[in-house]
PDB file of C-alpha atoms in Angstrom:
ATOM      1  CA  ALA A   1     -33.771  44.662  11.493  1.00  0.00           C
ATOM      2  CA  VAL A   2     -30.370  46.373  12.434  1.00  0.00           C
ATOM      3  CA  THR A   3     -29.026  46.053   8.991  1.00  0.00           C
ATOM      4  CA  GLY A   4     -32.094  47.198   7.507  1.00  0.00           C
ATOM      5  CA  LEU A   5     -32.202  50.157   9.761  1.00  0.00           C
ATOM      6  CA  ASN A   6     -28.497  51.180   8.818  1.00  0.00           C
ATOM      7  CA  THR A   7     -29.348  50.636   5.157  1.00  0.00           C
ATOM      8  CA  ALA A   8     -32.468  52.807   5.283  1.00  0.00           C
ATOM      9  CA  VAL A   9     -31.111  55.700   7.091  1.00  0.00           C
ATOM     10  CA  GLN A  10     -27.439  55.710   5.608  1.00  0.00           C
ATOM     11  CA  THR A  11     -28.403  57.933   2.717  1.00  0.00           C
ATOM     12  CA  TYR A  12     -29.952  60.478   4.969  1.00  0.00           C
ATOM     13  CA  TYR A  13     -26.865  60.450   7.157  1.00  0.00           C
ATOM     14  CA  PHE A  14     -24.439  61.078   4.268  1.00  0.00           C
ATOM     15  CA  GLN A  15     -26.577  63.635   2.717  1.00  0.00           C
ATOM     16  CA  TYR A  16     -27.262  65.879   5.787  1.00  0.00           C
ATOM     17  CA  ILE A  17     -24.607  64.834   8.327  1.00  0.00           C
ATOM     18  CA  VAL A  18     -21.693  64.171   6.224  1.00  0.00           C
ATOM     19  CA  GLY A  19     -22.803  66.458   3.281  1.00  0.00           C
ATOM     20  CA  ASP A  20     -21.692  64.048   0.514  1.00  0.00           C
ATOM     21  CA  VAL A  21     -23.816  61.131  -0.481  1.00  0.00           C
ATOM     22  CA  THR A  22     -21.188  59.613  -2.616  1.00  0.00           C
ATOM     23  CA  LYS A  23     -19.006  58.891   0.278  1.00  0.00           C
ATOM     24  CA  ALA A  24     -21.503  56.289   1.378  1.00  0.00           C
ATOM     25  CA  SER A  25     -20.095  53.783  -1.024  1.00  0.00           C
ATOM     26  CA  VAL A  26     -16.922  53.868   1.044  1.00  0.00           C
ATOM     27  CA  LEU A  27     -18.715  52.028   3.676  1.00  0.00           C
ATOM     28  CA  GLY A  28     -19.676  49.246   1.392  1.00  0.00           C
ATOM     29  CA  MET A  29     -16.075  48.253   1.089  1.00  0.00           C
ATOM     30  CA  VAL A  30     -16.114  47.246   4.620  1.00  0.00           C
ATOM     31  CA  SER A  31     -18.169  44.279   3.541  1.00  0.00           C
ATOM     32  CA  PHE A  32     -14.989  42.542   2.281  1.00  0.00           C
ATOM     33  CA  VAL A  33     -14.433  41.461   5.866  1.00  0.00           C
ATOM     34  CA  THR A  34     -17.605  39.400   5.563  1.00  0.00           C
ATOM     35  CA  PRO A  35     -16.262  36.221   3.898  1.00  0.00           C
ATOM     36  CA  LEU A  36     -13.102  36.351   5.994  1.00  0.00           C
ATOM     37  CA  VAL A  37     -15.009  36.242   9.380  1.00  0.00           C
ATOM     38  CA  LEU A  38     -17.363  33.598   7.926  1.00  0.00           C
ATOM     39  CA  VAL A  39     -14.384  31.431   7.250  1.00  0.00           C
ATOM     40  CA  ILE A  40     -13.333  31.376  10.889  1.00  0.00           C
ATOM     41  CA  MET A  41     -16.888  31.079  12.254  1.00  0.00           C
ATOM     42  CA  PRO A  42     -16.744  27.287  12.512  1.00  0.00           C
ATOM     43  CA  MET A  43     -13.468  27.577  14.611  1.00  0.00           C
ATOM     44  CA  ILE A  44     -15.067  30.019  16.786  1.00  0.00           C
ATOM     45  CA  LEU A  45     -18.212  27.676  17.458  1.00  0.00           C
ATOM     46  CA  LYS A  46     -15.765  25.145  18.536  1.00  0.00           C
ATOM     47  CA  LYS A  47     -14.489  27.162  21.143  1.00  0.00           C
ATOM     48  CA  PHE A  48     -17.443  29.285  22.339  1.00  0.00           C
ATOM     49  CA  SER A  49     -21.157  28.657  22.424  1.00  0.00           C
ATOM     50  CA  PHE A  50     -23.861  30.079  20.078  1.00  0.00           C
ATOM     51  CA  SER A  51     -25.041  32.465  22.713  1.00  0.00           C
ATOM     52  CA  GLN A  52     -21.653  33.642  23.664  1.00  0.00           C
ATOM     53  CA  THR A  53     -20.611  34.469  20.023  1.00  0.00           C
ATOM     54  CA  VAL A  54     -23.790  36.158  19.476  1.00  0.00           C
ATOM     55  CA  ILE A  55     -23.348  38.362  22.687  1.00  0.00           C
ATOM     56  CA  ALA A  56     -19.686  39.054  21.772  1.00  0.00           C
ATOM     57  CA  GLY A  57     -21.118  40.303  18.289  1.00  0.00           C
ATOM     58  CA  ALA A  58     -23.724  42.405  19.896  1.00  0.00           C
ATOM     59  CA  VAL A  59     -21.322  44.054  22.269  1.00  0.00           C
ATOM     60  CA  LEU A  60     -18.920  44.936  19.101  1.00  0.00           C
ATOM     61  CA  GLY A  61     -22.296  46.290  17.582  1.00  0.00           C
ATOM     62  CA  ILE A  62     -22.957  48.577  20.718  1.00  0.00           C
ATOM     63  CA  ILE A  63     -19.257  49.903  20.566  1.00  0.00           C
ATOM     64  CA  GLY A  64     -19.377  50.514  16.841  1.00  0.00           C
ATOM     65  CA  ASN A  65     -22.775  52.464  17.105  1.00  0.00           C
ATOM     66  CA  ALA A  66     -21.400  54.507  19.956  1.00  0.00           C
ATOM     67  CA  ILE A  67     -18.650  55.657  17.747  1.00  0.00           C
ATOM     68  CA  LYS A  68     -21.045  56.788  15.138  1.00  0.00           C
ATOM     69  CA  VAL A  69     -22.687  59.013  17.841  1.00  0.00           C
ATOM     70  CA  PHE A  70     -19.651  61.180  17.972  1.00  0.00           C
ATOM     71  CA  ALA A  71     -18.466  60.376  14.357  1.00  0.00           C
ATOM     72  CA  GLY A  72     -20.035  63.159  12.626  1.00  0.00           C
ATOM     73  CA  ASP A  73     -18.412  63.545   9.072  1.00  0.00           C
ATOM     74  CA  ASN A  74     -15.172  61.875  10.211  1.00  0.00           C
ATOM     75  CA  MET A  75     -14.817  58.958   7.661  1.00  0.00           C
ATOM     76  CA  THR A  76     -12.252  57.338   9.554  1.00  0.00           C
ATOM     77  CA  LEU A  77     -14.434  56.906  12.538  1.00  0.00           C
ATOM     78  CA  LEU A  78     -17.379  56.054  10.388  1.00  0.00           C
ATOM     79  CA  ILE A  79     -15.397  53.324   8.622  1.00  0.00           C
ATOM     80  CA  VAL A  80     -14.201  51.705  12.127  1.00  0.00           C
ATOM     81  CA  ALA A  81     -17.848  51.759  13.312  1.00  0.00           C
ATOM     82  CA  SER A  82     -19.212  50.355  10.289  1.00  0.00           C
ATOM     83  CA  LEU A  83     -16.616  47.552  10.416  1.00  0.00           C
ATOM     84  CA  LEU A  84     -17.515  46.773  13.949  1.00  0.00           C
ATOM     85  CA  GLY A  85     -21.180  46.892  12.994  1.00  0.00           C
ATOM     86  CA  THR A  86     -20.717  44.394  10.078  1.00  0.00           C
ATOM     87  CA  ILE A  87     -18.829  41.912  12.323  1.00  0.00           C
ATOM     88  CA  ALA A  88     -21.545  42.378  14.927  1.00  0.00           C
ATOM     89  CA  THR A  89     -24.263  41.010  12.650  1.00  0.00           C
ATOM     90  CA  LEU A  90     -22.318  38.092  11.100  1.00  0.00           C
ATOM     91  CA  PRO A  91     -22.861  35.506  14.307  1.00  0.00           C
ATOM     92  CA  LEU A  92     -26.605  35.743  13.887  1.00  0.00           C
ATOM     93  CA  SER A  93     -26.591  35.628  10.246  1.00  0.00           C
ATOM     94  CA  PHE A  94     -24.278  32.676  10.201  1.00  0.00           C
ATOM     95  CA  TYR A  95     -25.803  30.905  13.030  1.00  0.00           C
ATOM     96  CA  SER A  96     -29.489  31.548  12.447  1.00  0.00           C
ATOM     97  CA  PRO A  97     -29.797  28.285  10.493  1.00  0.00           C
ATOM     98  CA  VAL A  98     -27.951  26.354  13.366  1.00  0.00           C
ATOM     99  CA  MET A  99     -30.312  28.095  15.689  1.00  0.00           C
ATOM    100  CA  ALA A 100     -33.208  26.948  13.704  1.00  0.00           C
ATOM    101  CA  ILE A 101     -32.080  23.366  13.375  1.00  0.00           C
ATOM    102  CA  SER A 102     -31.592  23.402  17.372  1.00  0.00           C
ATOM    103  CA  CYS A 103     -35.204  24.527  17.686  1.00  0.00           C
ATOM    104  CA  MET A 104     -36.339  21.664  15.449  1.00  0.00           C
ATOM    105  CA  ASP A 105     -34.321  19.300  17.454  1.00  0.00           C
ATOM    106  CA  TYR A 106     -35.820  20.552  20.751  1.00  0.00           C
ATOM    107  CA  SER A 107     -39.318  20.185  19.324  1.00  0.00           C
ATOM    108  CA  GLU A 108     -38.697  16.791  18.228  1.00  0.00           C
ATOM    109  CA  TRP A 109     -37.289  15.887  21.610  1.00  0.00           C
ATOM    110  CA  LYS A 110     -40.110  17.425  23.584  1.00  0.00           C
ATOM    111  CA  THR A 111     -43.074  16.579  21.506  1.00  0.00           C
ATOM    112  CA  GLY A 112     -41.855  13.822  19.091  1.00  0.00           C
ATOM    113  CA  GLU A 113     -42.505  15.979  15.976  1.00  0.00           C
ATOM    114  CA  ARG A 114     -39.894  18.053  14.115  1.00  0.00           C
ATOM    115  CA  ILE A 115     -42.184  20.385  12.232  1.00  0.00           C
ATOM    116  CA  GLU A 116     -39.311  21.757   9.969  1.00  0.00           C
ATOM    117  CA  GLY A 117     -41.637  23.445   7.695  1.00  0.00           C
ATOM    118  CA  ALA A 118     -42.983  25.705  10.253  1.00  0.00           C
ATOM    119  CA  PHE A 119     -39.578  26.810  11.607  1.00  0.00           C
ATOM    120  CA  SER A 120     -38.381  27.601   8.106  1.00  0.00           C
ATOM    121  CA  ALA A 121     -41.428  29.653   7.467  1.00  0.00           C
ATOM    122  CA  VAL A 122     -40.928  31.485  10.824  1.00  0.00           C
ATOM    123  CA  THR A 123     -37.425  32.081   9.937  1.00  0.00           C
ATOM    124  CA  GLY A 124     -38.052  33.592   6.542  1.00  0.00           C
ATOM    125  CA  PHE A 125     -41.112  35.673   7.838  1.00  0.00           C
ATOM    126  CA  ALA A 126     -39.217  37.061  10.778  1.00  0.00           C
ATOM    127  CA  SER A 127     -36.398  38.307   8.381  1.00  0.00           C
ATOM    128  CA  LYS A 128     -38.917  40.134   6.046  1.00  0.00           C
ATOM    129  CA  VAL A 129     -40.662  41.648   9.046  1.00  0.00           C
ATOM    130  CA  GLY A 130     -37.411  42.869  10.502  1.00  0.00           C
ATOM    131  CA  ALA A 131     -36.560  44.560   6.990  1.00  0.00           C
ATOM    132  CA  GLY A 132     -40.071  46.071   6.659  1.00  0.00           C
ATOM    133  CA  LEU A 133     -40.112  47.355  10.402  1.00  0.00           C
ATOM    134  CA  ALA A 134     -36.819  49.068   9.730  1.00  0.00           C
ATOM    135  CA  SER A 135     -38.231  51.195   6.861  1.00  0.00           C
ATOM    136  CA  ILE A 136     -41.337  51.919   8.862  1.00  0.00           C
ATOM    137  CA  VAL A 137     -39.544  53.138  11.977  1.00  0.00           C
ATOM    138  CA  VAL A 138     -37.153  55.393   9.834  1.00  0.00           C
ATOM    139  CA  GLY A 139     -40.159  56.810   7.941  1.00  0.00           C
ATOM    140  CA  PHE A 140     -42.241  57.457  10.960  1.00  0.00           C
ATOM    141  CA  VAL A 141     -39.248  59.013  12.958  1.00  0.00           C
ATOM    142  CA  MET A 142     -38.302  61.298  10.052  1.00  0.00           C
ATOM    143  CA  GLY A 143     -41.969  62.350   9.640  1.00  0.00           C
ATOM    144  CA  ALA A 144     -42.517  63.037  13.335  1.00  0.00           C
ATOM    145  CA  VAL A 145     -39.561  65.385  13.352  1.00  0.00           C
ATOM    146  CA  GLY A 146     -40.737  67.338  10.323  1.00  0.00           C
ATOM    147  CA  PHE A 147     -38.324  65.974   7.827  1.00  0.00           C
ATOM    148  CA  ASP A 148     -38.964  67.788   4.322  1.00  0.00           C
ATOM    149  CA  GLY A 149     -36.803  66.443   1.463  1.00  0.00           C
ATOM    150  CA  MET A 150     -37.305  69.489  -0.441  1.00  0.00           C
ATOM    151  CA  LEU A 151     -35.209  71.474   2.047  1.00  0.00           C
ATOM    152  CA  ALA A 152     -31.479  71.529   1.392  1.00  0.00           C
ATOM    153  CA  VAL A 153     -30.909  72.379   5.189  1.00  0.00           C
ATOM    154  CA  GLN A 154     -32.727  70.244   7.869  1.00  0.00           C
ATOM    155  CA  SER A 155     -33.722  71.450  11.160  1.00  0.00           C
ATOM    156  CA  PRO A 156     -31.551  70.495  14.356  1.00  0.00           C
ATOM    157  CA  ALA A 157     -34.339  68.001  15.292  1.00  0.00           C
ATOM    158  CA  VAL A 158     -34.220  66.224  11.979  1.00  0.00           C
ATOM    159  CA  LEU A 159     -30.317  66.043  11.994  1.00  0.00           C
ATOM    160  CA  ASN A 160     -30.504  64.619  15.801  1.00  0.00           C
ATOM    161  CA  ALA A 161     -33.026  62.209  14.612  1.00  0.00           C
ATOM    162  CA  ILE A 162     -30.957  61.084  11.861  1.00  0.00           C
ATOM    163  CA  VAL A 163     -28.086  60.412  13.999  1.00  0.00           C
ATOM    164  CA  ALA A 164     -30.244  58.543  16.605  1.00  0.00           C
ATOM    165  CA  LEU A 165     -31.429  56.246  13.835  1.00  0.00           C
ATOM    166  CA  PHE A 166     -27.969  55.768  12.672  1.00  0.00           C
ATOM    167  CA  SER A 167     -26.408  55.055  16.153  1.00  0.00           C
ATOM    168  CA  TRP A 168     -28.480  55.054  19.359  1.00  0.00           C
ATOM    169  CA  ILE A 169     -31.503  52.840  18.099  1.00  0.00           C
ATOM    170  CA  PRO A 170     -29.271  50.130  16.441  1.00  0.00           C
ATOM    171  CA  ALA A 171     -27.166  50.221  19.630  1.00  0.00           C
ATOM    172  CA  ILE A 172     -30.470  49.640  21.696  1.00  0.00           C
ATOM    173  CA  MET A 173     -31.370  46.789  19.400  1.00  0.00           C
ATOM    174  CA  PHE A 174     -27.941  45.112  20.149  1.00  0.00           C
ATOM    175  CA  VAL A 175     -28.665  45.499  23.880  1.00  0.00           C
ATOM    176  CA  VAL A 176     -31.948  43.718  23.296  1.00  0.00           C
ATOM    177  CA  ILE A 177     -30.271  41.052  21.575  1.00  0.00           C
ATOM    178  CA  ILE A 178     -27.888  40.644  24.514  1.00  0.00           C
ATOM    179  CA  VAL A 179     -30.963  40.494  26.840  1.00  0.00           C
ATOM    180  CA  LEU A 180     -32.770  37.890  24.648  1.00  0.00           C
ATOM    181  CA  MET A 181     -29.704  35.679  24.479  1.00  0.00           C
ATOM    182  CA  LYS A 182     -29.486  35.337  28.239  1.00  0.00           C
ATOM    183  CA  PHE A 183     -32.814  33.390  28.042  1.00  0.00           C
ATOM    184  CA  TYR A 184     -31.509  31.200  25.300  1.00  0.00           C
ATOM    185  CA  LYS A 185     -31.024  27.815  27.084  1.00  0.00           C
ATOM    186  CA  LEU A 186     -30.494  25.334  24.194  1.00  0.00           C
ATOM    187  CA  ASP A 187     -26.770  25.808  24.283  1.00  0.00           C
ATOM    188  CA  LYS A 188     -26.462  23.774  27.521  1.00  0.00           C
ATOM    189  CA  MET A 189     -29.287  21.331  26.408  1.00  0.00           C
ATOM    190  CA  MET A 190     -28.032  20.425  23.166  1.00  0.00           C
ATOM    191  CA  PRO A 191     -25.557  17.638  23.958  1.00  0.00           C
ATOM    192  CA  GLN A 192     -28.362  15.859  25.945  1.00  0.00           C
ATOM    193  CA  ILE A 193     -30.971  16.523  23.308  1.00  0.00           C
ATOM    194  CA  SER A 194     -28.681  15.305  20.424  1.00  0.00           C
ATOM    195  CA  ALA A 195     -27.667  11.968  22.437  1.00  0.00           C
ATOM    196  CA  ASP A 196     -31.465  11.347  23.238  1.00  0.00           C
ATOM    197  CA  LEU A 197     -32.661  11.819  19.490  1.00  0.00           C
ATOM    198  CA  GLU A 198     -29.641   9.600  18.205  1.00  0.00           C
ATOM    199  CA  ALA A 199     -30.704   6.799  20.736  1.00  0.00           C
ATOM    200  CA  ALA A 200     -34.161   7.172  19.469  1.00  0.00           C
ATOM    201  CA  HIS A 201     -33.315   7.070  16.037  1.00  0.00           C
ATOM    202  CA  GLN A 202     -31.382   3.847  16.385  1.00  0.00           C
ATOM    203  CA  LYS A 203     -34.360   2.079  17.904  1.00  0.00           C
TER     204      LYS A 203
END
């Protein structure tokens, strides 16, 4: 949802805040860090738990989006903020399959049934819902503040809404992620779950 929101509002931000839509492509270059970070993810997982890594990423996301609040049309700050935001989303992107497998293991450990299909379907559905909600939120907020695409100059309310959609709201989403991860207990339970399942499979 965070990535979808940024994608949906980025064009508005560069058109009305930065004043040059073509500069948005510069932020796309930040994605070069993705394969580099993904390469070291397995090493990170050996030292830190899933929840710790996701929380650390979310903190970077909050910092990155806080920078956007004050960035305005400063491309250096926007690039730094985008870099932090990209890194912030990678732990969840990388570990979401691991998280799904952990949930499958827990289900099998608790009920005796693995129900892999259900977990796979829920993961795909949640991803699509997140992307759809991002577009809906942007459309709703922009409509509520009186956005008119025919106007070359937008009202202060519209400009403030664009900044909020590009910074404050994603930052809040990262805060929610941190709160939710505090309730994620499978990290501590997985060694025992894995041991019990291995013993059960060997019988």
